[in-house]
Amino acid sequence: MMTWQAVQSEVLTRIRTGQWPAGGLIPTETTLATEFGCARATINRALTSLAESGLLERRRKVGTRVAEHPPQQSTMTKVFIRGEIEARGAVYGYRLVGRGLAVPTEQVTRQLILDRGQPADEAQVIYFADDTPYCCELSWVNPEAAPDFALADLTDTSPHEWLSSHVALNHGTMSISATNTADLPEFVGEAFGVDPGAPVLVVERTHWANAVAVTVARQYFREGYALSSTI
Amino acid sequence: MMTWQAVQSEVLTRIRTGQWPAGGLIPTETTLATEFGCARATINRALTSLAESGLLERRRKVGTRVAEHPPQQSTMTKVFIRGEIEARGAVYGYRLVGRGLAVPTEQVTRQLILDRGQPADEAQVIYFADDTPYCCELSWVNPEAAPDFALADLTDTSPHEWLSSHVALNHGTMSISATNTADLPEFVGEAFGVDPGAPVLVVERTHWANAVAVTVARQYFREGYALSSTI
DNA sequence: CAGTGGTCTAGACCACTCC
DNA sequence: GAGTGGTCTAGACCACTGG
């Protein structure tokens, strides 16, 4: 009997060897089912899975094509900072260094879709690995999207942890850039120590709950830190 | 009739509303099939797909559990630099500024799994957006994995473009960090102009063809550049 | 209209793992 | 041993789309 994984593996081989060239049509499900001596559903299971990963393109009536340019996609399994620190074998530490209601920058106002001049909840926290500042985070929360946030106890729970258990954040964007110590919020510079030329990695995340922008968080990592992912 | 997408949607609703709490077991496939009035295979299709995305954890004999910490995963659809530049409406430019055979750094030697002191093909290129240097790239290629690379015409084709059409690169890793102008290879500093404190974003990619490490490429982006992705 | 993939079904057997 | 998910099958009908 042919399992769908075996079918998939054989298909991959034919693509790699060039027997089924990129851009070309491959045989129909029915044909392959006959050839491999299995049910069409089994072929379908194998091909659907490859199509989901982008290696094949399938269209009714047309057939299944080997993708010309399979998507170059990298996935970053970004766990919580806490997990990241503990995965390094370090002791996780966390401190809330400031919070309040403030009018955010114009950029954040746009990102949270607030009215001009409308205040948002702000929190400044530091994550430690073995008592050394590992990451500084400045986050803003849309008060209309999460009215209880202002009352949240953040002394032991990070803003993101609180939010993810109180609001169904279901999508978002992330942006990674480099800056240097001179351009940081004050509490970040203090935590990392004064060295005005040192490069800092900035990860900015915006999280949404359906059609509502809930939070923008900027995380700062000192020189030497690297975000990694697989391709 | 209940489609598997409808089942999936209903399952998601029950998770979001807390009817099926995180960490808890949900009913068995057979039970759900009866409740929803459809075949078990349909339930299986819906749940398998959710399990693949990490929202459910399934184990034989035990059952299906709502994941306590669904993976926070972001995907970066990293197209070729060329597409990235053109997507901004700029004119793509490319220049090969150097190449040769050289013994790489110890780190790269390890990444390409070379012997100590074994030379690798090296190429230095610059990508331009409207005649402004947009990205500098330093790449090394394992000469055993791609022996023809040394003969490749790179005057119009970037190393990565050449490789991806001559070698079946099928997985890899990526690492993003920040550095400053002081720590760059010489040609990068020249291209970006002298400003020793300016932060630079470094993206390092390693690409493999099956079990063979083929290439390591470091891309440098000047201050202001941001990599973005969706969560 | 006809050919292709997309999906549902009912039933069957297997694979794993807890008790 | 028994309960759960994992998979295969044969058949059916539907949905989309090119000629």
Coordinates of C-alpha atoms (C1' of nucleotides) in Angstrom, one line a residue:
Chain A
M1 CA 0.0 0.0 0.0
M2 CA 1.1 3.5 -0.8
T3 CA 0.8 6.1 2.0
W4 CA 0.3 9.7 1.2
Q5 CA 3.8 10.5 2.6
A6 CA 5.3 8.0 0.2
V7 CA 3.4 9.6 -2.7
Q8 CA 4.6 13.0 -1.6
S9 CA 8.2 11.8 -1.3
E10 CA 8.1 10.3 -4.8
V11 CA 6.6 13.5 -6.2
L12 CA 9.4 15.5 -4.6
T13 CA 12.0 13.3 -6.1
R14 CA 10.5 13.7 -9.6
I15 CA 10.6 17.5 -9.2
R16 CA 14.1 17.5 -7.8
T17 CA 15.5 15.3 -10.6
G18 CA 13.8 17.4 -13.2
Q19 CA 11.6 14.6 -14.4
W20 CA 8.8 17.1 -13.7
P21 CA 10.3 20.5 -14.7
A22 CA 9.4 23.7 -12.9
G23 CA 6.5 25.4 -14.6
G24 CA 5.2 22.2 -16.2
L25 CA 2.0 20.3 -15.6
I26 CA 2.2 17.0 -13.8
P27 CA -0.2 14.1 -14.4
T28 CA -3.8 14.4 -13.1
E29 CA -4.8 12.9 -9.8
T30 CA -6.6 10.0 -11.5
T31 CA -3.6 9.2 -13.6
L32 CA -1.3 9.2 -10.6
A33 CA -3.7 7.1 -8.6
T34 CA -3.6 4.4 -11.3
E35 CA 0.1 4.6 -11.6
F36 CA 0.8 4.4 -7.9
G37 CA -2.0 1.9 -7.4
C38 CA -3.8 3.8 -4.7
A39 CA -7.0 5.9 -4.3
R40 CA -7.3 9.3 -5.7
A41 CA -7.9 10.7 -2.2
T42 CA -4.4 9.5 -1.2
I43 CA -2.9 11.4 -4.2
N44 CA -5.0 14.4 -3.3
R45 CA -3.8 14.4 0.3
A46 CA -0.2 14.4 -0.9
L47 CA -0.6 17.1 -3.5
T48 CA -2.8 19.3 -1.4
S49 CA -0.2 19.4 1.3
L50 CA 2.5 20.3 -1.2
A51 CA 0.3 23.0 -2.7
E52 CA -0.2 24.5 0.7
S53 CA 3.5 24.9 1.1
G54 CA 3.6 26.6 -2.3
L55 CA 5.7 24.0 -4.2
L56 CA 2.7 23.1 -6.5
E57 CA 0.0 25.3 -8.0
R58 CA -3.3 23.6 -8.5
R59 CA -6.2 24.9 -10.5
R60 CA -9.4 23.1 -11.4
K61 CA -9.8 22.1 -15.0
V62 CA -6.2 23.1 -15.6
G63 CA -4.3 20.7 -13.5
T64 CA -1.3 20.8 -11.2
R65 CA 1.8 22.7 -12.0
V66 CA 5.2 22.7 -10.5
A67 CA 5.7 26.2 -9.1
E68 CA 8.3 28.2 -11.0
H69 CA 9.4 30.3 -8.1
P70 CA 8.5 28.5 -4.9
P71 CA 8.0 31.1 -2.2
Q72 CA 11.1 32.0 -0.4
Q73 CA 9.5 32.2 3.0
S74 CA 11.1 32.2 6.4
T75 CA 9.3 31.5 9.5
M76 CA 10.3 32.8 12.9
T77 CA 8.8 30.8 15.7
K78 CA 8.9 33.7 18.0
V79 CA 8.0 32.4 21.4
F80 CA 7.5 34.7 24.3
I81 CA 10.6 36.4 25.5
R82 CA 10.3 34.4 28.7
G83 CA 10.7 31.2 26.8
E84 CA 13.6 32.6 24.8
I85 CA 15.5 33.5 27.9
E86 CA 14.8 30.2 29.6
A87 CA 15.7 28.3 26.5
R88 CA 19.2 29.8 26.9
G89 CA 19.4 28.3 30.4
A90 CA 19.2 31.7 32.0
V91 CA 16.9 32.8 34.8
Y92 CA 14.1 34.9 33.6
G93 CA 13.5 38.3 35.2
Y94 CA 11.0 41.0 34.6
R95 CA 10.5 44.5 35.8
L96 CA 7.8 47.1 35.1
V97 CA 9.6 50.4 35.1
G98 CA 6.8 52.7 34.1
R99 CA 3.3 53.0 32.9
G100 CA 0.6 55.5 32.4
L101 CA -1.7 57.2 30.0
A102 CA -0.1 59.4 27.4
V103 CA -0.5 60.7 23.9
P104 CA 1.7 58.5 21.7
T105 CA 3.8 59.6 18.8
E106 CA 2.1 60.3 15.6
Q107 CA 3.3 57.1 14.1
V108 CA 1.8 55.0 16.9
T109 CA -1.4 57.0 16.7
R110 CA -1.7 55.9 13.1
Q111 CA -0.8 52.3 13.9
L112 CA -3.4 52.0 16.6
I113 CA -5.9 54.0 14.5
L114 CA -6.5 56.5 17.3
D115 CA -7.8 60.1 16.9
R116 CA -5.1 62.8 16.9
G117 CA -4.3 63.7 20.5
Q118 CA -6.1 60.7 21.9
P119 CA -4.1 59.1 24.8
A120 CA -3.2 55.5 25.0
D121 CA -2.0 53.2 27.7
E122 CA 1.8 53.0 27.8
A123 CA 4.1 50.6 29.6
Q124 CA 7.8 50.3 29.9
V125 CA 9.3 47.0 30.9
I126 CA 12.6 45.3 31.0
Y127 CA 13.3 41.6 30.7
F128 CA 16.3 40.2 32.4
A129 CA 18.4 37.1 31.7
D130 CA 20.3 36.2 34.9
D131 CA 19.9 39.8 36.2
T132 CA 21.3 41.3 33.0
P133 CA 18.9 43.5 30.9
Y134 CA 18.1 41.3 27.9
C135 CA 15.3 43.3 26.2
C136 CA 13.6 46.6 26.9
E137 CA 10.0 47.0 25.7
L138 CA 7.9 50.0 25.2
S139 CA 4.3 49.2 24.5
W140 CA 1.1 51.1 23.8
V141 CA -2.4 49.7 24.1
N142 CA -5.5 51.1 22.4
P143 CA -7.7 51.9 25.4
E144 CA -10.9 51.3 23.4
A145 CA -9.7 47.8 22.4
A146 CA -8.7 46.7 25.9
P147 CA -10.3 49.1 28.5
D148 CA -9.2 46.8 31.4
F149 CA -5.6 47.1 30.5
A150 CA -5.2 50.3 32.6
L151 CA -6.2 48.3 35.7
A152 CA -4.1 45.3 34.9
D153 CA -1.5 44.2 37.5
L154 CA 1.7 44.3 35.5
T155 CA 4.1 43.7 38.3
D156 CA 4.6 40.1 37.5
T157 CA 2.8 39.7 34.1
S158 CA 4.2 41.3 31.0
P159 CA 1.8 43.5 29.0
H160 CA 1.8 41.0 26.1
E161 CA 1.1 38.1 28.4
W162 CA -1.8 40.0 29.9
L163 CA -3.2 41.0 26.6
S164 CA -2.9 37.6 25.0
S165 CA -5.0 36.1 27.8
H166 CA -7.6 38.9 27.8
V167 CA -8.0 39.7 24.1
A168 CA -8.1 37.4 21.1
L169 CA -5.1 38.8 19.2
N170 CA -5.3 37.0 15.9
H171 CA -2.9 38.7 13.5
G172 CA -0.4 41.4 13.2
T173 CA 2.7 42.7 11.6
M174 CA 6.3 42.9 12.7
S175 CA 9.1 45.1 11.6
I176 CA 12.8 44.7 12.3
S177 CA 15.4 47.5 12.1
A178 CA 18.6 48.8 13.5
T179 CA 19.2 52.0 15.5
N180 CA 21.8 53.1 17.9
T181 CA 21.8 54.0 21.5
A182 CA 21.5 57.7 20.8
D183 CA 18.0 57.3 19.5
L184 CA 16.5 55.2 22.3
P185 CA 13.8 56.0 24.9
E186 CA 15.5 57.1 28.1
F187 CA 14.8 54.0 30.1
V188 CA 16.3 51.8 27.4
G189 CA 19.5 53.8 27.3
E190 CA 19.8 53.6 31.1
A191 CA 19.2 49.9 31.2
F192 CA 21.7 49.1 28.5
G193 CA 24.3 51.5 29.8
V194 CA 25.7 54.6 28.1
D195 CA 27.5 53.8 24.9
P196 CA 26.1 56.2 22.4
G197 CA 27.4 54.5 19.3
A198 CA 26.3 50.9 20.1
P199 CA 23.9 49.4 17.6
V200 CA 20.5 48.2 18.9
L201 CA 18.1 45.8 17.2
V202 CA 14.5 47.0 17.2
V203 CA 11.6 44.7 16.8
E204 CA 8.3 46.4 16.5
R205 CA 5.1 44.4 16.6
T206 CA 1.5 45.5 16.0
H207 CA -1.2 43.1 17.1
W208 CA -4.8 43.1 16.0
A209 CA -8.0 41.5 17.2
N210 CA -10.0 41.1 14.1
A211 CA -10.4 44.6 12.7
V212 CA -9.2 46.4 15.8
A213 CA -5.6 47.4 16.4
V214 CA -4.9 46.6 20.0
T215 CA -1.3 47.1 20.7
V216 CA 2.1 48.3 19.4
A217 CA 5.2 47.1 21.1
R218 CA 8.8 48.0 20.5
Q219 CA 11.4 45.7 21.8
Y220 CA 15.0 46.7 22.0
F221 CA 17.9 44.3 22.0
R222 CA 21.5 45.2 22.6
E223 CA 24.4 44.5 20.3
G224 CA 25.2 40.9 19.9
Y225 CA 21.6 39.7 19.9
A226 CA 20.4 37.9 16.8
L227 CA 16.9 36.9 15.8
S228 CA 16.9 33.6 14.0
S229 CA 14.5 31.7 11.8
T230 CA 14.4 28.9 9.3
I231 CA 13.8 29.2 5.6
Chain B
M1 CA -24.1 19.6 5.0
M2 CA -21.1 20.7 7.1
T3 CA -17.9 21.5 5.2
W4 CA -14.6 21.0 7.0
Q5 CA -14.1 24.8 6.9
A6 CA -17.4 25.3 8.7
V7 CA -16.3 22.7 11.3
Q8 CA -13.0 24.5 11.7
S9 CA -14.7 27.9 12.1
E10 CA -17.0 26.5 14.8
V11 CA -14.1 24.9 16.6
L12 CA -12.3 28.3 16.6
T13 CA -15.3 30.0 18.0
R14 CA -15.5 27.6 20.8
I15 CA -11.9 28.1 21.6
R16 CA -12.1 31.9 21.5
T17 CA -15.2 32.1 23.6
G18 CA -13.6 29.8 26.2
Q19 CA -16.2 27.1 25.8
W20 CA -13.2 24.9 25.2
P21 CA -10.5 26.3 27.5
A22 CA -6.8 26.3 26.7
G23 CA -5.2 23.2 27.9
G24 CA -8.4 21.2 28.0
L25 CA -9.5 18.2 26.0
I26 CA -12.1 18.6 23.4
P27 CA -14.6 15.9 22.4
T28 CA -13.4 13.0 20.3
E29 CA -13.7 13.0 16.5
T30 CA -16.6 10.5 16.7
T31 CA -18.5 12.6 19.2
L32 CA -18.1 15.8 17.1
A33 CA -19.1 13.9 13.9
T34 CA -22.3 12.9 15.6
E35 CA -22.9 16.4 16.9
F36 CA -22.2 18.2 13.7
G37 CA -23.9 15.5 11.6
C38 CA -21.0 14.8 9.3
A39 CA -18.5 12.1 8.7
R40 CA -15.5 11.6 11.0
A41 CA -13.2 12.3 8.1
T42 CA -14.6 15.8 7.8
I43 CA -13.9 16.4 11.5
N44 CA -10.5 15.0 11.0
R45 CA -9.7 17.3 8.1
A46 CA -10.7 20.3 10.2
L47 CA -8.8 19.3 13.3
T48 CA -5.7 18.1 11.5
S49 CA -5.3 21.4 9.8
L50 CA -5.6 23.2 13.1
A51 CA -3.1 20.9 14.7
E52 CA -0.6 21.6 11.9
S53 CA -0.8 25.3 12.7
G54 CA -0.2 24.4 16.3
L55 CA -3.5 25.5 17.8
L56 CA -4.4 22.0 18.8
E57 CA -2.3 19.1 20.1
R58 CA -3.5 15.7 19.2
R59 CA -2.3 12.4 20.5
R60 CA -3.7 8.9 19.9
K61 CA -5.5 7.4 22.8
V62 CA -5.4 10.7 24.7
G63 CA -7.4 13.0 22.5
T64 CA -7.2 16.5 21.2
R65 CA -6.2 19.3 23.5
V66 CA -6.4 23.1 23.0
A67 CA -2.8 24.3 23.0
E68 CA -1.9 26.2 26.0
H69 CA 0.7 28.4 24.2
P70 CA -0.1 28.4 20.5
P71 CA 3.2 29.1 18.7
Q72 CA 3.7 32.8 18.0
Q73 CA 5.0 32.4 14.5
S74 CA 5.8 35.1 12.0
T75 CA 6.4 34.5 8.3
M76 CA 8.5 36.7 6.3
T77 CA 7.9 36.2 2.6
K78 CA 11.4 37.3 1.6
V79 CA 11.5 37.7 -2.1
F80 CA 14.6 38.4 -3.9
I81 CA 16.2 41.8 -3.3
R82 CA 15.4 42.7 -6.9
G83 CA 11.7 42.3 -6.3
E84 CA 11.9 44.2 -3.1
I85 CA 13.6 47.2 -4.8
E86 CA 11.2 47.1 -7.7
A87 CA 8.2 46.9 -5.4
R88 CA 9.2 50.2 -4.0
G89 CA 9.0 51.7 -7.5
A90 CA 12.8 52.1 -7.7
V91 CA 15.1 51.1 -10.5
Y92 CA 17.0 48.0 -9.7
G93 CA 20.8 48.1 -10.1
Y94 CA 23.4 45.5 -9.4
R95 CA 27.2 45.5 -9.3
L96 CA 29.8 42.9 -8.7
V97 CA 32.6 44.6 -6.8
G98 CA 34.8 41.6 -6.1
R99 CA 35.2 37.9 -6.1
G100 CA 37.7 35.2 -5.7
L101 CA 38.8 32.2 -3.8
A102 CA 39.7 32.8 -0.2
V103 CA 39.8 31.1 3.2
P104 CA 36.7 32.3 5.0
T105 CA 36.4 33.2 8.7
E106 CA 36.3 30.4 11.2
Q107 CA 32.5 31.0 11.7
V108 CA 31.8 30.7 8.0
T109 CA 34.1 27.6 7.7
R110 CA 31.9 26.0 10.3
Q111 CA 28.7 27.0 8.7
L112 CA 29.7 25.6 5.4
I113 CA 31.2 22.5 7.1
L114 CA 34.6 23.1 5.3
D115 CA 37.9 21.8 6.5
R116 CA 40.1 24.2 8.4
G117 CA 42.0 26.4 6.0
Q118 CA 40.0 25.2 3.0
P119 CA 39.2 28.1 0.7
A120 CA 35.7 29.0 -0.5
D121 CA 34.4 31.1 -3.4
E122 CA 33.6 34.6 -2.2
A123 CA 31.7 37.4 -3.9
Q124 CA 31.0 40.9 -3.0
V125 CA 28.1 42.6 -4.6
I126 CA 26.0 45.8 -4.2
Y127 CA 22.4 46.2 -5.0
F128 CA 21.2 49.7 -5.9
A129 CA 17.8 51.4 -5.8
D130 CA 17.8 54.3 -8.2
D131 CA 21.6 54.4 -8.2
T132 CA 21.7 54.6 -4.4
P133 CA 23.4 51.6 -2.6
Y134 CA 20.5 49.7 -1.1
C135 CA 22.1 46.5 0.2
C136 CA 25.7 45.2 0.2
E137 CA 26.2 41.5 0.2
L138 CA 29.1 39.3 1.0
S139 CA 28.6 35.7 0.1
W140 CA 30.6 32.5 0.3
V141 CA 30.0 29.3 -1.6
N142 CA 31.1 25.8 -0.8
P143 CA 33.1 24.9 -3.8
E144 CA 32.4 21.2 -3.4
A145 CA 28.6 21.8 -3.4
A146 CA 28.7 24.1 -6.4
P147 CA 31.9 23.6 -8.4
D148 CA 30.7 25.6 -11.4
F149 CA 30.1 28.7 -9.3
A150 CA 33.7 29.8 -9.8
L151 CA 33.1 30.0 -13.5
A152 CA 29.6 31.7 -13.2
D153 CA 29.2 35.0 -14.9
L154 CA 28.1 37.3 -12.1
T155 CA 28.2 40.6 -14.0
D156 CA 24.5 40.6 -14.4
T157 CA 23.3 37.8 -12.2
S158 CA 23.5 37.9 -8.5
P159 CA 25.2 35.0 -6.7
H160 CA 21.9 33.9 -5.2
E161 CA 20.1 34.0 -8.5
W162 CA 22.8 31.9 -10.1
L163 CA 22.8 29.4 -7.2
S164 CA 19.0 29.0 -7.1
S165 CA 18.9 28.1 -10.7
H166 CA 21.8 25.7 -10.6
V167 CA 21.4 24.0 -7.2
A168 CA 18.3 22.8 -5.5
L169 CA 18.5 24.9 -2.3
N170 CA 15.8 23.5 -0.2
H171 CA 16.2 24.8 3.3
G172 CA 18.2 27.1 5.4
T173 CA 18.5 29.4 8.3
M174 CA 18.4 33.1 8.7
S175 CA 19.7 35.4 11.4
I176 CA 19.2 39.1 11.9
S177 CA 21.3 41.4 14.0
A178 CA 22.5 44.9 14.3
T179 CA 26.0 46.2 14.0
N180 CA 27.5 49.6 13.2
T181 CA 29.5 51.0 10.4
A182 CA 32.8 50.5 12.2
D183 CA 32.5 46.7 12.0
L184 CA 31.8 46.2 8.3
P185 CA 33.8 44.7 5.5
E186 CA 35.6 47.5 3.7
F187 CA 33.5 47.6 0.5
V188 CA 30.3 48.0 2.6
G189 CA 31.7 50.9 4.5
E190 CA 32.7 52.6 1.2
A191 CA 29.4 52.0 -0.4
F192 CA 27.4 53.3 2.5
G193 CA 29.7 56.3 3.1
V194 CA 31.8 57.0 6.2
D195 CA 29.7 57.5 9.3
P196 CA 31.3 55.2 11.9
G197 CA 28.4 55.3 14.4
A198 CA 25.6 54.5 12.0
P199 CA 23.7 51.4 12.8
V200 CA 23.5 48.7 10.1
L201 CA 21.0 45.8 9.9
V202 CA 22.7 42.5 9.0
V203 CA 20.8 39.6 7.6
E204 CA 22.8 36.4 7.4
R205 CA 21.4 33.4 5.4
T206 CA 22.7 29.9 5.1
H207 CA 21.2 27.8 2.4
W208 CA 21.4 24.0 2.1
A209 CA 20.7 21.5 -0.6
N210 CA 19.6 18.4 1.3
A211 CA 22.5 17.6 3.6
V212 CA 25.0 19.9 2.0
A213 CA 25.7 23.4 3.1
V214 CA 26.0 25.4 -0.1
T215 CA 26.2 29.1 0.7
V216 CA 26.4 31.7 3.4
A217 CA 25.4 35.2 2.5
R218 CA 25.6 38.4 4.7
Q219 CA 23.4 41.2 3.6
Y220 CA 23.9 44.7 5.0
F221 CA 21.3 47.4 5.1
R222 CA 21.8 50.9 6.1
E223 CA 20.0 52.8 8.8
G224 CA 16.3 53.3 8.1
Y225 CA 15.8 50.0 6.4
A226 CA 13.2 47.7 8.0
L227 CA 12.4 44.0 7.4
S228 CA 8.8 43.4 7.8
S229 CA 6.6 40.3 8.2
T230 CA 3.2 39.2 9.2
I231 CA 2.3 37.3 12.3
Chain C
dC1 C1' -19.6 21.4 -22.2
dA2 C1' -16.1 18.6 -20.4
dG3 C1' -12.1 18.0 -17.6
dT4 C1' -9.9 19.0 -13.5
dG5 C1' -9.3 19.5 -8.5
dG6 C1' -12.2 20.0 -3.9
dT7 C1' -14.8 17.7 -0.8
dC8 C1' -18.0 14.5 1.7
dT9 C1' -19.2 9.8 3.1
dA10 C1' -19.3 5.2 5.2
dG11 C1' -16.6 1.8 6.4
dA12 C1' -12.4 -0.3 7.5
dC13 C1' -8.0 -1.2 9.5
dC14 C1' -3.8 0.3 11.7
dA15 C1' -0.7 2.8 15.2
dC16 C1' 0.0 4.5 19.3
dT17 C1' -0.4 4.9 24.2
dC18 C1' -2.6 4.8 28.6
dC19 C1' -4.4 1.7 32.1
Chain D
dG1 C1' -6.9 -4.5 26.2
dA2 C1' -9.3 -0.6 24.9
dG3 C1' -9.8 4.0 23.3
dT4 C1' -8.1 7.5 20.5
dG5 C1' -6.3 9.6 16.3
dG6 C1' -4.1 8.4 11.4
dT7 C1' -4.9 6.8 7.2
dC8 C1' -6.7 4.3 3.0
dT9 C1' -10.6 3.1 0.0
dA10 C1' -14.3 3.4 -3.5
dG11 C1' -17.7 6.1 -4.9
dA12 C1' -20.1 10.2 -5.3
dC13 C1' -21.2 14.9 -6.2
dC14 C1' -19.8 19.7 -6.5
dA15 C1' -17.1 24.0 -8.2
dC16 C1' -14.5 26.1 -11.1
dT17 C1' -12.7 27.2 -15.6
dG18 C1' -10.9 26.7 -20.3
dG19 C1' -12.3 25.7 -25.1

